[in-house]
Coordinates of C-alpha atoms in Angstrom, one line a residue:
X27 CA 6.0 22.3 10.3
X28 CA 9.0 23.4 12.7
X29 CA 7.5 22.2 15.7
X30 CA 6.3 18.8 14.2
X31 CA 9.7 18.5 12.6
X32 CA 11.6 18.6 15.9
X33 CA 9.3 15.5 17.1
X34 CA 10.4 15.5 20.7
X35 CA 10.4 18.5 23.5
X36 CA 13.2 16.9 24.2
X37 CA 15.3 18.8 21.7
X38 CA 15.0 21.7 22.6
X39 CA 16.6 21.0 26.4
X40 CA 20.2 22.0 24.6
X41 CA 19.0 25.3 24.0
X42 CA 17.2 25.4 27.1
X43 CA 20.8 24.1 29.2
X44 CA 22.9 26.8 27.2
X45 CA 20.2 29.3 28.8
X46 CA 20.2 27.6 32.5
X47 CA 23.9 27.5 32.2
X48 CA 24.2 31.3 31.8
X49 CA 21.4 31.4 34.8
X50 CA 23.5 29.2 36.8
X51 CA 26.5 31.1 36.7
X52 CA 25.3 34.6 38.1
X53 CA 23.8 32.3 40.5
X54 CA 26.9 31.3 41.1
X55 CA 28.3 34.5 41.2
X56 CA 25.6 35.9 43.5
X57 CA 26.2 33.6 46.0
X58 CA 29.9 33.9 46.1
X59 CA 29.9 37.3 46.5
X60 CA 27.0 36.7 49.7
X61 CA 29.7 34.4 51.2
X62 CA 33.0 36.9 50.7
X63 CA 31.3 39.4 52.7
X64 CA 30.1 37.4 55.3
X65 CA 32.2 36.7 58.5
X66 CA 33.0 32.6 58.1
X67 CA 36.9 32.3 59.2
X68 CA 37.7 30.6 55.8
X69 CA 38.7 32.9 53.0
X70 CA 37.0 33.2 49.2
X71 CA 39.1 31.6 47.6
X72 CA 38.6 28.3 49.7
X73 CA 35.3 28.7 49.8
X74 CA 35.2 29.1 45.8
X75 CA 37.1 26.3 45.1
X76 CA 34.7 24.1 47.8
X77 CA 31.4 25.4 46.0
X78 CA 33.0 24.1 42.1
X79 CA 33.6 21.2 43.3
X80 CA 30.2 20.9 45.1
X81 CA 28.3 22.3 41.9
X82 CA 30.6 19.9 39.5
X83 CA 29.6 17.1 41.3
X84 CA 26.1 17.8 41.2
X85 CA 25.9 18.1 37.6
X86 CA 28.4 14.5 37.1
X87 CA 25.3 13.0 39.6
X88 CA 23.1 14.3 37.9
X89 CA 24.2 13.1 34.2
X90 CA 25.8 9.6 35.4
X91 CA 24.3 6.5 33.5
X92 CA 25.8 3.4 35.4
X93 CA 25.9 1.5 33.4
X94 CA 27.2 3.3 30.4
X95 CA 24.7 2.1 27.9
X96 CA 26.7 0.7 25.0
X97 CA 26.0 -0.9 21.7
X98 CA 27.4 -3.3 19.4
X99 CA 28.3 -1.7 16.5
X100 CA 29.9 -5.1 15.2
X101 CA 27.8 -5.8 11.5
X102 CA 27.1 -9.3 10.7
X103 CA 29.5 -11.2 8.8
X104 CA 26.6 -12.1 6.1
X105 CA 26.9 -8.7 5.1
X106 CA 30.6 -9.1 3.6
X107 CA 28.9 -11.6 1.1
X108 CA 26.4 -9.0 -0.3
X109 CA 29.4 -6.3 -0.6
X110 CA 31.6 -9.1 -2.2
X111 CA 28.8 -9.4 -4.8
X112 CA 29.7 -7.3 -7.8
X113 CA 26.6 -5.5 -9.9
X114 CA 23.9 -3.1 -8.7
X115 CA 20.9 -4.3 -7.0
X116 CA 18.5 -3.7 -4.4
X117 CA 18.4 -5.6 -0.9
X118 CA 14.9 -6.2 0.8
X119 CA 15.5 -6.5 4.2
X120 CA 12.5 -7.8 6.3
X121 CA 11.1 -6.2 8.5
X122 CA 11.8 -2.7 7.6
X123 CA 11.0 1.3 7.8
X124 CA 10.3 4.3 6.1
X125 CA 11.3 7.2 8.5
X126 CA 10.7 11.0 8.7
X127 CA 10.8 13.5 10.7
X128 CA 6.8 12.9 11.7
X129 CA 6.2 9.1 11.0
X130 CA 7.3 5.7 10.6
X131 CA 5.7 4.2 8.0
X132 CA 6.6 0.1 8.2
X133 CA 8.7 -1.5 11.2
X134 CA 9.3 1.4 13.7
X135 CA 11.8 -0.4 15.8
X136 CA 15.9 0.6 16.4
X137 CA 16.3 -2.1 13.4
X138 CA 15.4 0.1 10.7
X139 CA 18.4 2.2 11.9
X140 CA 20.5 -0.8 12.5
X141 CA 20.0 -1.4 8.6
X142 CA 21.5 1.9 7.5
X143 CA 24.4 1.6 9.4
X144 CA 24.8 -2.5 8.0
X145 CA 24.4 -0.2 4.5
X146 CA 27.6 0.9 5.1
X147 CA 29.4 -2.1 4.9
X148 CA 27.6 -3.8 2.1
X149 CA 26.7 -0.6 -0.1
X150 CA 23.9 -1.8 -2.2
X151 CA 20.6 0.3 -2.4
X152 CA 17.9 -0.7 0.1
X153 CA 14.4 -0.6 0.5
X154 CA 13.5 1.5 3.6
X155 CA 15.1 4.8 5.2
X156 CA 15.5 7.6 6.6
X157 CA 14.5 11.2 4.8
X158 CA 13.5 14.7 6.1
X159 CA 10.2 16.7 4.6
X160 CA 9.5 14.6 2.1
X161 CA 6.4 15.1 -0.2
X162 CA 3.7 12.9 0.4
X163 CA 4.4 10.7 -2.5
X164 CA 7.5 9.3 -1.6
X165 CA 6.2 7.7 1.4
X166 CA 2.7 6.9 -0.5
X167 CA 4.1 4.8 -3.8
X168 CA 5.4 1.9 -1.7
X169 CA 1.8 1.6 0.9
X170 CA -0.1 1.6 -2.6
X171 CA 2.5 -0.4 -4.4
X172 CA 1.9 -4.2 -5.0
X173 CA 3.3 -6.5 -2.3
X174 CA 5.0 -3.9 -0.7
X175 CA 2.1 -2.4 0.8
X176 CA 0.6 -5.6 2.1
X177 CA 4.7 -6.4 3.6
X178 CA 3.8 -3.6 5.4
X179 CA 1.1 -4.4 6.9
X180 CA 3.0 -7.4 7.8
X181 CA 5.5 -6.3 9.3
X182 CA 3.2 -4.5 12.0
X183 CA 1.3 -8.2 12.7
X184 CA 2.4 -8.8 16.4
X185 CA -0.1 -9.6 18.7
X186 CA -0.8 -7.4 21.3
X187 CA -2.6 -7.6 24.6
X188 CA -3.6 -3.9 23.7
X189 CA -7.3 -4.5 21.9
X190 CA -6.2 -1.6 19.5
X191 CA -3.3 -2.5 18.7
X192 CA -4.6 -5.8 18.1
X193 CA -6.7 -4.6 15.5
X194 CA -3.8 -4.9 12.6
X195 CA -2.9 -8.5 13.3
X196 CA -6.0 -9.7 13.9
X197 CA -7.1 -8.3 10.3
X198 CA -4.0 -9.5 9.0
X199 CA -4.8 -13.3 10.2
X200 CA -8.6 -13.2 8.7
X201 CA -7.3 -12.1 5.6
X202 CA -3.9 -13.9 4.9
X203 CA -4.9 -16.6 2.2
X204 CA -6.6 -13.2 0.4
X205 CA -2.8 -11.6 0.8
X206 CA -1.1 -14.8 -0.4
X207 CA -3.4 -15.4 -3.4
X208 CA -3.3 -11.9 -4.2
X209 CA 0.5 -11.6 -4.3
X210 CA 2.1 -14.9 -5.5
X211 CA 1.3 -14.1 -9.1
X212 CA 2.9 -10.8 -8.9
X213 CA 5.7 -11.4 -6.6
X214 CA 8.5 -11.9 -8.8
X215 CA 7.5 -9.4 -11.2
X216 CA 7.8 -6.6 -8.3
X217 CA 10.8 -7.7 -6.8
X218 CA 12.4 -7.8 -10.6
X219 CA 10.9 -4.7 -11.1
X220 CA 12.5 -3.0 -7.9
X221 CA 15.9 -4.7 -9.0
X222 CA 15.8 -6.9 -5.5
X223 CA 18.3 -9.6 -5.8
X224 CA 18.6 -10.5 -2.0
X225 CA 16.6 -10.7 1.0
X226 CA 17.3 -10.2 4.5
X227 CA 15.0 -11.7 7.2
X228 CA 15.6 -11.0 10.9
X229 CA 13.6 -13.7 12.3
X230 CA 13.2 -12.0 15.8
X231 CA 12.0 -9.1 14.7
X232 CA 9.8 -10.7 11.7
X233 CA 6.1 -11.4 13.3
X234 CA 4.9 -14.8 12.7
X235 CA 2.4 -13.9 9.3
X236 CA 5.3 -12.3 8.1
X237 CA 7.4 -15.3 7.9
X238 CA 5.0 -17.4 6.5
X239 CA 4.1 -15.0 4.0
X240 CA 7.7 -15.2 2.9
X241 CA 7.6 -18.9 2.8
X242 CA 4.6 -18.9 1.0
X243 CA 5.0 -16.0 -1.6
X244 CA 8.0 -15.1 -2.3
X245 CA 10.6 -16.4 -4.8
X246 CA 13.4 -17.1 -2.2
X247 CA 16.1 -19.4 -1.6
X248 CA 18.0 -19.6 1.3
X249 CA 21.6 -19.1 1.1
X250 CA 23.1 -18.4 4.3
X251 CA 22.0 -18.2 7.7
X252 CA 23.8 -15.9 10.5
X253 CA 23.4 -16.2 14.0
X254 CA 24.6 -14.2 16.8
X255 CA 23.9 -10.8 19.3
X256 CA 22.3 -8.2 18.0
X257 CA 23.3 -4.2 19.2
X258 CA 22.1 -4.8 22.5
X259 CA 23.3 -8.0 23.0
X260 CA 20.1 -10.1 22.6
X261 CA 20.2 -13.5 20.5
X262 CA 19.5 -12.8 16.9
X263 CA 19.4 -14.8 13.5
X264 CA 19.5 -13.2 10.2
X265 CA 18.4 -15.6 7.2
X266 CA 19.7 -14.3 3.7
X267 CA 17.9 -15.2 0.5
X268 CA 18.6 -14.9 -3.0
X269 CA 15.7 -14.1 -5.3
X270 CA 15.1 -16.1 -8.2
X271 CA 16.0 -14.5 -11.6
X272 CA 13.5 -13.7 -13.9
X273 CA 14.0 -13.8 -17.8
X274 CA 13.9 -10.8 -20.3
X275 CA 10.7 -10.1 -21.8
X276 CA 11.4 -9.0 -25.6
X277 CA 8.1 -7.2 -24.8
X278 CA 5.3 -6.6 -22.5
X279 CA 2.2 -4.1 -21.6
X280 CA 0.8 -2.1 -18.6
X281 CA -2.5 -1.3 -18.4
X282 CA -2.3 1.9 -16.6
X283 CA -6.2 1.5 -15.0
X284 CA -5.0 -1.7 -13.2
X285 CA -4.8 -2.3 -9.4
X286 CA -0.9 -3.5 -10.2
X287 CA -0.2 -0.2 -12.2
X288 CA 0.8 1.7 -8.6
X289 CA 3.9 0.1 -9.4
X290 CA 4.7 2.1 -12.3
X291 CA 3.2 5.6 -11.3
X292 CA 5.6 8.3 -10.1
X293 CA 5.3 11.8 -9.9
X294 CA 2.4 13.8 -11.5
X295 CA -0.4 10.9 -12.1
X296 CA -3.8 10.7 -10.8
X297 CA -4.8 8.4 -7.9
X298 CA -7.6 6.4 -9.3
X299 CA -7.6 5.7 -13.1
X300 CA -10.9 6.6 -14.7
X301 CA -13.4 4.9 -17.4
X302 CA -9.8 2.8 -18.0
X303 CA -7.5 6.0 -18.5
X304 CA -4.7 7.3 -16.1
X305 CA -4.5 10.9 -16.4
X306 CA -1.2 13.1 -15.6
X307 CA -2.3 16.1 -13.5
X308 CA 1.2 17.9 -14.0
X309 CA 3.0 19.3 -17.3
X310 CA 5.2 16.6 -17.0
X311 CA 4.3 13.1 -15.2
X312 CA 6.8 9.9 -15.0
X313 CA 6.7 6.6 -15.2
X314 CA 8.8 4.2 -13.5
X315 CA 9.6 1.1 -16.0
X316 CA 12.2 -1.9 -15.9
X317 CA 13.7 -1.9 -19.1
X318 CA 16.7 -4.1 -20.7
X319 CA 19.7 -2.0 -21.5
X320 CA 19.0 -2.9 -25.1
X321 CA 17.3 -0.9 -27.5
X322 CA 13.7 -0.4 -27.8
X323 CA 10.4 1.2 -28.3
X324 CA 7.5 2.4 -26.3
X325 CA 4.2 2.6 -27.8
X326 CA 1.4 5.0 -25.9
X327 CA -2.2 4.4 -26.2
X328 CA -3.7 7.6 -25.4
X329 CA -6.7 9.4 -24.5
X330 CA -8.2 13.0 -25.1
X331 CA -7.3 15.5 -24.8
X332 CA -3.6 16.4 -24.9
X333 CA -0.8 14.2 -26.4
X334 CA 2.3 14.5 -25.2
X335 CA 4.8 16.8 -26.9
X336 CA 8.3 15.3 -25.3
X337 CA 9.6 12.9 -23.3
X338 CA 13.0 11.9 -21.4
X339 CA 14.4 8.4 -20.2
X340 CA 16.4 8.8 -17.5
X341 CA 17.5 12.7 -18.4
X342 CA 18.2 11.9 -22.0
X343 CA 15.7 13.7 -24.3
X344 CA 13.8 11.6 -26.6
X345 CA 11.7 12.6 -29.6
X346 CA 7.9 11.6 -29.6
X347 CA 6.0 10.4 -33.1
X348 CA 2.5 9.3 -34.0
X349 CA 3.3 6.0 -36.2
X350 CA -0.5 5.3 -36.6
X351 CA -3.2 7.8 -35.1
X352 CA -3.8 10.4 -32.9
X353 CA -4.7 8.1 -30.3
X354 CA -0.9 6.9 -30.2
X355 CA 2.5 7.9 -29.8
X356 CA 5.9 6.1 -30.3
X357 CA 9.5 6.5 -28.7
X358 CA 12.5 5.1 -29.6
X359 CA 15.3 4.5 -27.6
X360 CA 18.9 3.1 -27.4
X361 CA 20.6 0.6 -25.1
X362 CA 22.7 3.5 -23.0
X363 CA 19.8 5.7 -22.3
X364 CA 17.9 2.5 -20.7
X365 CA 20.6 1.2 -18.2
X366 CA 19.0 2.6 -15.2
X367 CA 18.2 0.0 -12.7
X368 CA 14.9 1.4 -12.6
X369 CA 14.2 3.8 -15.7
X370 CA 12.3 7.0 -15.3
X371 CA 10.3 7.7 -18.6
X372 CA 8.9 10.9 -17.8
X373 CA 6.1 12.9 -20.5
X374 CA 5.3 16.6 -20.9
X375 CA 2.3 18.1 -22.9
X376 CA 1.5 21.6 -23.5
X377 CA -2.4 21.9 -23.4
X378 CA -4.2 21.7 -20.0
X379 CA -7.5 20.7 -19.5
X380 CA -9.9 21.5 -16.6
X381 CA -11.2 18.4 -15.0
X382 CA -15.2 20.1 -15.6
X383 CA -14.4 19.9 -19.2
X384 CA -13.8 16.3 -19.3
X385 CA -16.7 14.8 -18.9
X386 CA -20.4 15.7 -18.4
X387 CA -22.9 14.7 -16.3
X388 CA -25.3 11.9 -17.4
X389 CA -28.4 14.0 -15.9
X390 CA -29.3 17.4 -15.9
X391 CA -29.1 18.0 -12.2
X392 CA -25.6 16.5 -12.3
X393 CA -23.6 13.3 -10.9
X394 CA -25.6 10.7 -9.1
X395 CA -24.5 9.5 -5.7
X396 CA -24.6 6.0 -4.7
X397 CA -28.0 4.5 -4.5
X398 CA -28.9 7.6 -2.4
X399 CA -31.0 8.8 -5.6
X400 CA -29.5 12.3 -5.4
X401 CA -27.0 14.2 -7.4
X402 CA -24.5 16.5 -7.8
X403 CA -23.2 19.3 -10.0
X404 CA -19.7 18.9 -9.4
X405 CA -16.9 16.5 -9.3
X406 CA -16.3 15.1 -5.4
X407 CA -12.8 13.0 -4.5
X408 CA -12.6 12.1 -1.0
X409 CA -9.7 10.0 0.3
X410 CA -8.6 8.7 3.7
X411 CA -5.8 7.1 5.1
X412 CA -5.9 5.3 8.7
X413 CA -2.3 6.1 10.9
X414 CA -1.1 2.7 8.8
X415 CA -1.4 3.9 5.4
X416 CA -0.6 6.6 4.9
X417 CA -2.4 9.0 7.5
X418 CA -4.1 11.5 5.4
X419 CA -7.6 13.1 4.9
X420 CA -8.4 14.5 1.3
X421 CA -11.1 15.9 0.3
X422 CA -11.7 17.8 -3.2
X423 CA -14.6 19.5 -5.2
X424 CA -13.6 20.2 -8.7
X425 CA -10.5 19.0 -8.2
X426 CA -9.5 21.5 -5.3
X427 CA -9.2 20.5 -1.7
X428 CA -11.9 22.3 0.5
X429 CA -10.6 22.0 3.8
X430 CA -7.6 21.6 6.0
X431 CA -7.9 18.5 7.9
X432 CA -6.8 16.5 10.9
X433 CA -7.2 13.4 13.1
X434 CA -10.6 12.2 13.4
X435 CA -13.6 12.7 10.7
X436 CA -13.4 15.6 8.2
X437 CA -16.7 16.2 6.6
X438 CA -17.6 18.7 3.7
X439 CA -21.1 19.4 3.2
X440 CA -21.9 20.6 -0.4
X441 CA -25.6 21.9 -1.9
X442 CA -27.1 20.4 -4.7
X443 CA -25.3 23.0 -7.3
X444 CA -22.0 21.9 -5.9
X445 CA -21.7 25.1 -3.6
X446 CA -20.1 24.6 -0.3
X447 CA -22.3 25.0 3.1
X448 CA -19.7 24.0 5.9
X449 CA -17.0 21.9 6.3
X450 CA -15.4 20.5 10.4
X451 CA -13.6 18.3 11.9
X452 CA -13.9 16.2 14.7
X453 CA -11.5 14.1 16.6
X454 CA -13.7 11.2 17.5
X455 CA -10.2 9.2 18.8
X456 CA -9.8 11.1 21.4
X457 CA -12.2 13.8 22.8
X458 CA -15.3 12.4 24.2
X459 CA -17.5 15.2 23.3
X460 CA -17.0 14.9 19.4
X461 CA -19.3 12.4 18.7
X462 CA -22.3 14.9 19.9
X463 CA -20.8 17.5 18.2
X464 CA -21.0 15.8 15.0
X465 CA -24.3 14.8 15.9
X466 CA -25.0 18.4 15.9
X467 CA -23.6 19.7 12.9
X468 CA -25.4 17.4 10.9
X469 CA -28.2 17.7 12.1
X470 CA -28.2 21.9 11.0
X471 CA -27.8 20.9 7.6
X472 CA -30.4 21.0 5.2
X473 CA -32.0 17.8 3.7
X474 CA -30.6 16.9 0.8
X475 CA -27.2 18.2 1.7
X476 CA -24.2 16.3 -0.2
X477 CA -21.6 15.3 2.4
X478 CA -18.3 14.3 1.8
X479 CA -16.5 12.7 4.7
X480 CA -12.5 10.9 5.2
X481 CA -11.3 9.6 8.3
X482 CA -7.3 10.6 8.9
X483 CA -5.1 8.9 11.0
X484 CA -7.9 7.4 13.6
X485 CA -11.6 8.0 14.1
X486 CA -13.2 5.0 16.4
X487 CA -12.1 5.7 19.8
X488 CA -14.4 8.5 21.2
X489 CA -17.6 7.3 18.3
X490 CA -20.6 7.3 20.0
X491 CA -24.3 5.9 19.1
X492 CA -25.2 9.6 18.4
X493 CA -22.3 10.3 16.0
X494 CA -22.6 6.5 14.5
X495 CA -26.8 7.7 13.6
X496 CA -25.7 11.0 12.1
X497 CA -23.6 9.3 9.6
X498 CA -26.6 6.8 9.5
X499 CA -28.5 9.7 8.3
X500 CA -26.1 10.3 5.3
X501 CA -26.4 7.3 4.1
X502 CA -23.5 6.0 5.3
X503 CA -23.2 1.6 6.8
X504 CA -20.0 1.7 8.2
X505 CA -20.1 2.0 12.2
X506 CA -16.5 2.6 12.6
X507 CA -16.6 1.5 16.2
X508 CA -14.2 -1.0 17.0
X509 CA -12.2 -0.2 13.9
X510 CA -8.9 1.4 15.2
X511 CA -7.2 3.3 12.9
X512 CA -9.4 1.8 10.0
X513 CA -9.6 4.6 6.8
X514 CA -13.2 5.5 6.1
X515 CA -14.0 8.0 3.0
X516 CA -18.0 8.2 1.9
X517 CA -19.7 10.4 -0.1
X518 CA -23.4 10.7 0.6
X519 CA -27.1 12.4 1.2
X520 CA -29.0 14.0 4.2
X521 CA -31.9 12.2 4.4
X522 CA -30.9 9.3 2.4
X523 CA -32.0 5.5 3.8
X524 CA -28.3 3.8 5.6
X525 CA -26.7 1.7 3.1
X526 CA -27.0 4.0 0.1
X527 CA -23.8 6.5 0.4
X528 CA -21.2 5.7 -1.6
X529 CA -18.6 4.8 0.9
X530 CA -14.8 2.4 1.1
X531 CA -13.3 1.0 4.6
X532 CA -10.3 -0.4 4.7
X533 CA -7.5 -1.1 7.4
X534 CA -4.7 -2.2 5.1
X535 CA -5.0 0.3 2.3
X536 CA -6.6 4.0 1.7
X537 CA -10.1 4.4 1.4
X538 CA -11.3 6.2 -1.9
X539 CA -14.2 7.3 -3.3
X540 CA -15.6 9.9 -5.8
X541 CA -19.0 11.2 -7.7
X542 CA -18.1 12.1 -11.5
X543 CA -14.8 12.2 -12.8
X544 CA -12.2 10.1 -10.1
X545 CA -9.5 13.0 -10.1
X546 CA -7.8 14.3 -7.6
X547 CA -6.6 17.3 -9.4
X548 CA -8.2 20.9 -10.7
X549 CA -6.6 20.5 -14.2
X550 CA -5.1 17.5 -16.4
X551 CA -2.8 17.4 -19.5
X552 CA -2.9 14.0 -21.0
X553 CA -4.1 10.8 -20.6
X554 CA -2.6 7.3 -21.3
X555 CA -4.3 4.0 -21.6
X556 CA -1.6 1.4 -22.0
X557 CA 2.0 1.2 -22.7
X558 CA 3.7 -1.5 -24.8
X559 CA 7.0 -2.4 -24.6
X560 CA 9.0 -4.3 -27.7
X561 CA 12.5 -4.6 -28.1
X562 CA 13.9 -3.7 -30.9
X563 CA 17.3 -4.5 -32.9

């Protein structure tokens, strides 16, 4: 974590000068006193003053830029219009970043830090930034989030000579009428949601797909175009959009099992819904919800088997009731503990749950896998996430990850019973002898061996025929070759006929996949269905 955290060897050349400086100076010192006690005619102290002022102007050659790189810290004038607009809202400004100190998720270009700095003068929230150490989730919600994970993908779409780096746009081009269709319906609702009033574009930066998809999509009309020099002096236009209001709904549901329901999840909350629940997998899990500042009531369709015991909306306790079963649970609210621009509802039980005890198996010998015609006695979660998405590897048994993991494929092999043989990794980007190694290691395991695998960050580089027939022999289709930095995640079965694994590839979002209950933590405490909205008097 330090080391990663520092990025760049670069840093640590201060330290390393402070030390050379120190070195430099008995040096210095060393030779001086060589020279006073030699016989040269001159004396010490010319001689001291002649060497300063032939070590300072090595170090001013050494250090001189010519020219003095400079940049225009002017902010464009559109700007003053979005800090002349009164109320809090969010701006969208396209393309953008999400920056740590180990990855840029989105745009990773000097714009993204150009955008904070324009913050400054406008001081509305933004989506994007800059953030140290973050927990995975805050990076995560807005890749698995509704339209915002596909403007991601988006934003990368440049063409590039570079065959891998091709890979993105060319994927984005075969499937933009799927992206349009997919997110013209929910569009407005997500950028209501986020509170987005406004929308920046900066057409240089914006990759061709990326401005058609705006065109296309979104609900956007242009108010104001600004042209100019950018910070380094190259021509640049900025187009500002407003985004269509949308009305107040006196109510409305969520289905928590749907694709769109990302939206809503915060902290606490399993990845994948399961048989059409959303389980929490903390004490307390939140949701995120737009809600009028009026008053209201929530209405929880739950699932065994914890109910929640309290809640909070945005900080302000609330009490919870049961106004018609078990199975449901009401909470009231007023107008000024709902004026958040986006509300955090967040619900605590008491009773924990193992994830074994929520279900059993439908056979004796367990869950079955896939078409492989095997099973397993215990739960398996594998997850992947190509460099785009998220870059990630998870995979779980019970609920509990079984291995670190790193670049390349991460496999798990499990027994019948559950038990774990081995697990390995194998960075098939980049070192040419992994694809024989994995080879090897599967073929040592027994037949009928359960084998969980998840690609992280990028697996196709170094594959090879031999690695490509291993998986083959799992039961896995997917030759990965060609793929670059696609996420793979499979679950399957030495032995078992290619085709048959259970197994998810995808370039533009995770991969996921499980046998028996789809969650990704050990123990849950309560589970929610749906959550109605109606506004009350």
């Amino acid at each position: 974590p330090f080391f990663s955290g520092n990025r760049y060897p670069s840093r640590y050349s201060v330290m390393l000068m402070l030390c050379i400086a120190v070195l430099a100076a008995v040096g210095l010192t060393y030779l001086l006193s060589r020279l006073s006690l030699s016989r040269l005619s001159v004396s010490r102290h010319a001689l001291s003053r002649s060497l300063l002022v032939l070590v300072s102007g090595l170090f001013l050659v050494e250090h001189l830029a010519v020219p003095m790189p400079l940049s225009d810290f002017r902010i464009p004038a559109l700007y003053e219009r979005l800090a002349a607009t009164p109320g809090d809202f969010t701006l969208l400004e396209l393309p953008t970043g999400w920056r740590n100190g180990a990855r840029v998720m989105g745009k990773s270009d000097i714009l993204i830090m150009m955008q904070q700095w324009y913050q400054t003068a406008h001081g509305k929230r933004r989506l994007g930034g800059n953030t140290s150490r973050n927990p995975l989730y805050k990076f995560q919600y807005f890749s698995d989030a509704p339209l915002i994970g596909d403007l991601i993908a988006l934003m990368n779409a440049t063409p590039s000579a570079d065959p891998n780096q091709n890979e993105l746009p060319r994927q984005v081009e075969a499937s933009f009428d799927e992206l349009v269709a997919r997110n013209r319906a929910v569009a407005p609702t997500v950028l209501d949601f986020l509170g987005v009033h406004y929308v920046t574009v900066h057409v240089e930066k914006t990759p061709p797909l990326l401005q058609r998809f705006v065109a296309e999509v979104l609900p956007l009309t242009l108010i104001e175009q600004w042209q100019g020099t950018d910070w380094s002096g190259a021509p640049a236009t900025i187009d500002l959009y407003a985004v269509t209001p949308q009305p107040v709904q006196p109510q409305w549901s969520i289905e928590l099992a749907a694709t769109t329901s990302t939206l809503y999840l915060a902290e606490g909350w399993a990845t994948l819904p399961w048989q059409g629940v959303r389980y929490a997998t903390r004490p307390c899990a939140t949701l995120l919800l737009d809600l009028p500042t009026h008053p209201g009531q929530l209405t929880l369709q739950l699932a065994e088997p914890a109910t929640p015991t309290s809640a909070t909306l945005n900080g302000a306790s609330l009490p919870v009731g049961s106004p018609e079963s078990p199975s449901t649970a009401a909470v009231n609210f007023t107008a000024d503990q709902a004026d958040a621009l986006v509300d955090r509802f967040t619900l605590c039980a008491d009773t924990a749950t193992p994830l074994t005890a929520l279900a059993t198996p439908p056979i004796a010998e367990g869950w079955p896998i896939g078409g492989t015609g095997a099973a397993v006695a215990a739960d398996l979660f594998a997850r992947s996430a190509g460099s785009d998405v998220g870059n990630f590897a998870q995979i779980l048994r019970n609920g509990e990850p079984v291995m670190p993991t790193a670049r390349g494929y991460n496999l798990a092999a499990f027994d019948p019973a559950g038990a774990l043989l081995a697990t390995a990794t194998f960075d098939t980007h980049l070192t040419a002898t992994s694809g024989a190694a994995l080879a090897a290691w599967v073929a040592a395991l027994p037949a009928g061996s359960v084998v969980a695998g998840a690609v992280m960050d990028e697996a196709s580089n170094a594959l090879d025929d031999g690695a490509v027939q291993a998986l083959a022999a799992l039961g896995v289709a997917t030759d990965l070759r060609g793929r670059f930095r696609w996420s793979h995640a499979f679950i399957g079965v030495k032995g078992a006929p290619p085709g048959s694994a259970i197994e998810q590839l995808s370039l533009l979002q995770p991969a996921t996949v499980a046998v028996g209950v789809a969650v990704d933590a050990p123990t849950i405490y309560l589970g929610i269905r749906k959550v109605d909205y109606q506004m009350t008097d």
